[in-house]
Amino acid sequence: MTSNAKVLFAGRSHTTGGPDGATRSSDGFVDLKLPEPHPAAENLFASAWSACYLGAVELVAAGRKIKLAGHPSVDTEIDLNHAGGTTFFLKARMTVSVPGVDRAVAQEIADAAHGVCPYSKAVHGNIEVTTTVV
């Protein structure tokens, strides 16, 4: 991290637990009831990571001067796994579509996007991630 980094966006939320649990972002954009913490946590993580990752896909394509025929998309699955006792871990599968781009080039873009996306960087080495281009 550099000391001269500029904050571009900040997300803030308040989350409560229990049968009346909920989460609400400070701007009201996210306002959800969470009576069960799972799979809500995995769904929210998949959604947030996907949104960030798509921005990275578009940034990588633009940086390589690759014109996209349409908007890319990604289906993200987050699995919560239990290995016994208090050992829990996540696994992720991302299925990426980059319309109008050769599959090999789309794979290069998808792979490079993980090096740009802050969520991908945050989980690197901590979560098994499988990325498939369709």
mmCIF file of C-alpha atoms in Angstrom:
data_model
loop_
_atom_site.group_PDB
_atom_site.id
_atom_site.type_symbol
_atom_site.label_atom_id
_atom_site.label_comp_id
_atom_site.label_asym_id
_atom_site.label_seq_id
_atom_site.Cartn_x
_atom_site.Cartn_y
_atom_site.Cartn_z
ATOM 1 C CA MET A 1 0.000 0.000 0.000
ATOM 2 C CA THR A 2 1.246 3.449 -0.742
ATOM 3 C CA SER A 3 0.947 6.301 1.701
ATOM 4 C CA ASN A 4 -0.297 8.627 -1.022
ATOM 5 C CA ALA A 5 -3.237 6.356 -1.985
ATOM 6 C CA LYS A 6 -6.506 8.159 -2.625
ATOM 7 C CA VAL A 7 -9.760 6.665 -1.339
ATOM 8 C CA LEU A 8 -12.091 6.291 -4.329
ATOM 9 C CA PHE A 9 -15.067 4.726 -2.558
ATOM 10 C CA ALA A 10 -15.902 3.588 0.948
ATOM 11 C CA GLY A 11 -18.628 1.153 1.922
ATOM 12 C CA ARG A 12 -20.149 1.378 5.365
ATOM 13 C CA SER A 13 -22.764 -0.864 6.888
ATOM 14 C CA HIS A 14 -24.339 -1.756 10.203
ATOM 15 C CA THR A 15 -25.262 -5.411 10.739
ATOM 16 C CA THR A 16 -27.160 -7.018 13.594
ATOM 17 C CA GLY A 17 -27.551 -10.713 14.408
ATOM 18 C CA GLY A 18 -30.354 -12.873 15.727
ATOM 19 C CA PRO A 19 -33.769 -13.767 14.345
ATOM 20 C CA ASP A 20 -34.383 -10.091 13.511
ATOM 21 C CA GLY A 21 -30.891 -9.634 12.072
ATOM 22 C CA ALA A 22 -30.356 -7.169 9.265
ATOM 23 C CA THR A 23 -27.735 -5.200 7.404
ATOM 24 C CA ARG A 24 -28.040 -1.669 6.108
ATOM 25 C CA SER A 25 -25.478 0.408 4.278
ATOM 26 C CA SER A 26 -24.988 3.990 5.401
ATOM 27 C CA ASP A 27 -26.401 5.251 2.092
ATOM 28 C CA GLY A 28 -29.443 2.933 2.255
ATOM 29 C CA PHE A 29 -28.521 1.165 -1.001
ATOM 30 C CA VAL A 30 -28.288 -2.157 0.829
ATOM 31 C CA ASP A 31 -31.093 -2.814 3.295
ATOM 32 C CA LEU A 32 -31.638 -6.519 3.942
ATOM 33 C CA LYS A 33 -33.120 -8.723 6.603
ATOM 34 C CA LEU A 34 -30.664 -11.433 7.701
ATOM 35 C CA PRO A 35 -32.511 -13.824 9.995
ATOM 36 C CA GLU A 36 -29.979 -16.489 9.047
ATOM 37 C CA PRO A 37 -26.360 -15.432 8.579
ATOM 38 C CA HIS A 38 -25.762 -18.090 5.918
ATOM 39 C CA PRO A 39 -26.168 -18.177 2.945
ATOM 40 C CA ALA A 40 -26.669 -14.410 3.162
ATOM 41 C CA ALA A 41 -22.969 -13.820 3.870
ATOM 42 C CA GLU A 42 -21.877 -15.957 0.923
ATOM 43 C CA ASN A 43 -24.423 -14.333 -1.422
ATOM 44 C CA LEU A 44 -23.366 -10.831 -0.400
ATOM 45 C CA PHE A 45 -19.682 -11.698 -0.800
ATOM 46 C CA ALA A 46 -20.326 -13.245 -4.234
ATOM 47 C CA SER A 47 -22.244 -10.147 -5.341
ATOM 48 C CA ALA A 48 -19.673 -7.663 -4.068
ATOM 49 C CA TRP A 49 -16.714 -9.597 -5.481
ATOM 50 C CA SER A 50 -18.471 -10.010 -8.850
ATOM 51 C CA ALA A 51 -19.175 -6.285 -9.147
ATOM 52 C CA CYS A 52 -15.571 -5.373 -8.379
ATOM 53 C CA TYR A 53 -14.182 -8.115 -10.629
ATOM 54 C CA LEU A 54 -16.257 -6.976 -13.632
ATOM 55 C CA GLY A 55 -14.794 -3.499 -13.285
ATOM 56 C CA ALA A 56 -11.340 -5.076 -13.354
ATOM 57 C CA VAL A 57 -12.220 -7.117 -16.478
ATOM 58 C CA GLU A 58 -13.287 -3.940 -18.291
ATOM 59 C CA LEU A 59 -10.200 -2.058 -17.074
ATOM 60 C CA VAL A 60 -7.845 -4.821 -18.273
ATOM 61 C CA ALA A 61 -9.575 -4.983 -21.679
ATOM 62 C CA ALA A 62 -9.404 -1.197 -22.080
ATOM 63 C CA GLY A 63 -5.743 -1.180 -21.043
ATOM 64 C CA ARG A 64 -4.990 -3.750 -23.724
ATOM 65 C CA LYS A 65 -7.067 -1.789 -26.256
ATOM 66 C CA ILE A 66 -9.468 -4.717 -26.674
ATOM 67 C CA LYS A 67 -12.915 -3.597 -27.801
ATOM 68 C CA LEU A 68 -15.665 -5.559 -26.094
ATOM 69 C CA ALA A 69 -18.749 -6.381 -28.184
ATOM 70 C CA GLY A 70 -20.937 -6.191 -25.086
ATOM 71 C CA HIS A 71 -20.788 -6.034 -21.333
ATOM 72 C CA PRO A 72 -18.936 -8.859 -19.615
ATOM 73 C CA SER A 73 -20.721 -10.948 -17.006
ATOM 74 C CA VAL A 74 -19.709 -13.288 -14.221
ATOM 75 C CA ASP A 75 -21.565 -15.930 -12.243
ATOM 76 C CA THR A 76 -19.886 -16.320 -8.875
ATOM 77 C CA GLU A 77 -20.456 -19.142 -6.400
ATOM 78 C CA ILE A 78 -19.079 -19.004 -2.879
ATOM 79 C CA ASP A 79 -19.111 -22.232 -0.873
ATOM 80 C CA LEU A 80 -18.796 -22.248 2.903
ATOM 81 C CA ASN A 81 -17.039 -25.480 3.844
ATOM 82 C CA HIS A 82 -16.666 -27.150 7.241
ATOM 83 C CA ALA A 83 -13.652 -29.360 7.891
ATOM 84 C CA GLY A 84 -14.590 -30.262 11.454
ATOM 85 C CA GLY A 85 -14.497 -28.497 14.785
ATOM 86 C CA THR A 86 -14.100 -24.760 14.279
ATOM 87 C CA THR A 87 -12.418 -25.086 10.883
ATOM 88 C CA PHE A 88 -14.414 -23.300 8.192
ATOM 89 C CA PHE A 89 -13.181 -22.134 4.808
ATOM 90 C CA LEU A 90 -14.466 -20.709 1.539
ATOM 91 C CA LYS A 91 -14.092 -21.869 -2.064
ATOM 92 C CA ALA A 92 -15.061 -19.782 -5.080
ATOM 93 C CA ARG A 93 -16.034 -20.525 -8.662
ATOM 94 C CA MET A 94 -16.318 -17.751 -11.230
ATOM 95 C CA THR A 95 -17.753 -18.308 -14.684
ATOM 96 C CA VAL A 96 -16.859 -15.350 -16.889
ATOM 97 C CA SER A 97 -18.287 -14.255 -20.237
ATOM 98 C CA VAL A 98 -16.476 -11.647 -22.330
ATOM 99 C CA PRO A 99 -18.657 -11.212 -25.440
ATOM 100 C CA GLY A 100 -17.082 -10.874 -28.867
ATOM 101 C CA VAL A 101 -13.568 -11.772 -27.702
ATOM 102 C CA ASP A 102 -11.633 -14.875 -28.683
ATOM 103 C CA ARG A 103 -11.771 -17.415 -25.840
ATOM 104 C CA ALA A 104 -7.985 -17.430 -25.321
ATOM 105 C CA VAL A 105 -7.917 -13.633 -25.133
ATOM 106 C CA ALA A 106 -10.937 -13.675 -22.811
ATOM 107 C CA GLN A 107 -9.068 -16.106 -20.537
ATOM 108 C CA GLU A 108 -6.056 -13.780 -20.464
ATOM 109 C CA ILE A 109 -8.327 -10.853 -19.551
ATOM 110 C CA ALA A 110 -10.099 -12.907 -16.864
ATOM 111 C CA ASP A 111 -6.809 -14.036 -15.327
ATOM 112 C CA ALA A 112 -5.279 -10.546 -15.433
ATOM 113 C CA ALA A 113 -8.410 -9.070 -13.839
ATOM 114 C CA HIS A 114 -7.671 -11.067 -10.667
ATOM 115 C CA GLY A 115 -4.404 -9.108 -10.419
ATOM 116 C CA VAL A 116 -6.334 -5.821 -10.564
ATOM 117 C CA CYS A 117 -9.478 -6.567 -8.534
ATOM 118 C CA PRO A 118 -8.995 -5.687 -4.833
ATOM 119 C CA TYR A 119 -11.316 -8.535 -3.761
ATOM 120 C CA SER A 120 -9.290 -11.060 -5.763
ATOM 121 C CA LYS A 121 -6.096 -9.690 -4.252
ATOM 122 C CA ALA A 122 -7.580 -9.881 -0.748
ATOM 123 C CA VAL A 123 -8.428 -13.576 -1.052
ATOM 124 C CA HIS A 124 -5.297 -14.607 -2.983
ATOM 125 C CA GLY A 125 -3.785 -17.596 -1.216
ATOM 126 C CA ASN A 126 -6.692 -17.771 1.248
ATOM 127 C CA ILE A 127 -9.503 -19.068 -0.951
ATOM 128 C CA GLU A 128 -9.338 -21.653 -3.712
ATOM 129 C CA VAL A 129 -10.666 -19.834 -6.799
ATOM 130 C CA THR A 130 -11.572 -21.508 -10.082
ATOM 131 C CA THR A 131 -12.176 -19.142 -13.002
ATOM 132 C CA THR A 132 -13.775 -20.515 -16.169
ATOM 133 C CA VAL A 133 -14.343 -18.515 -19.340
ATOM 134 C CA VAL A 134 -17.399 -19.407 -21.416
#
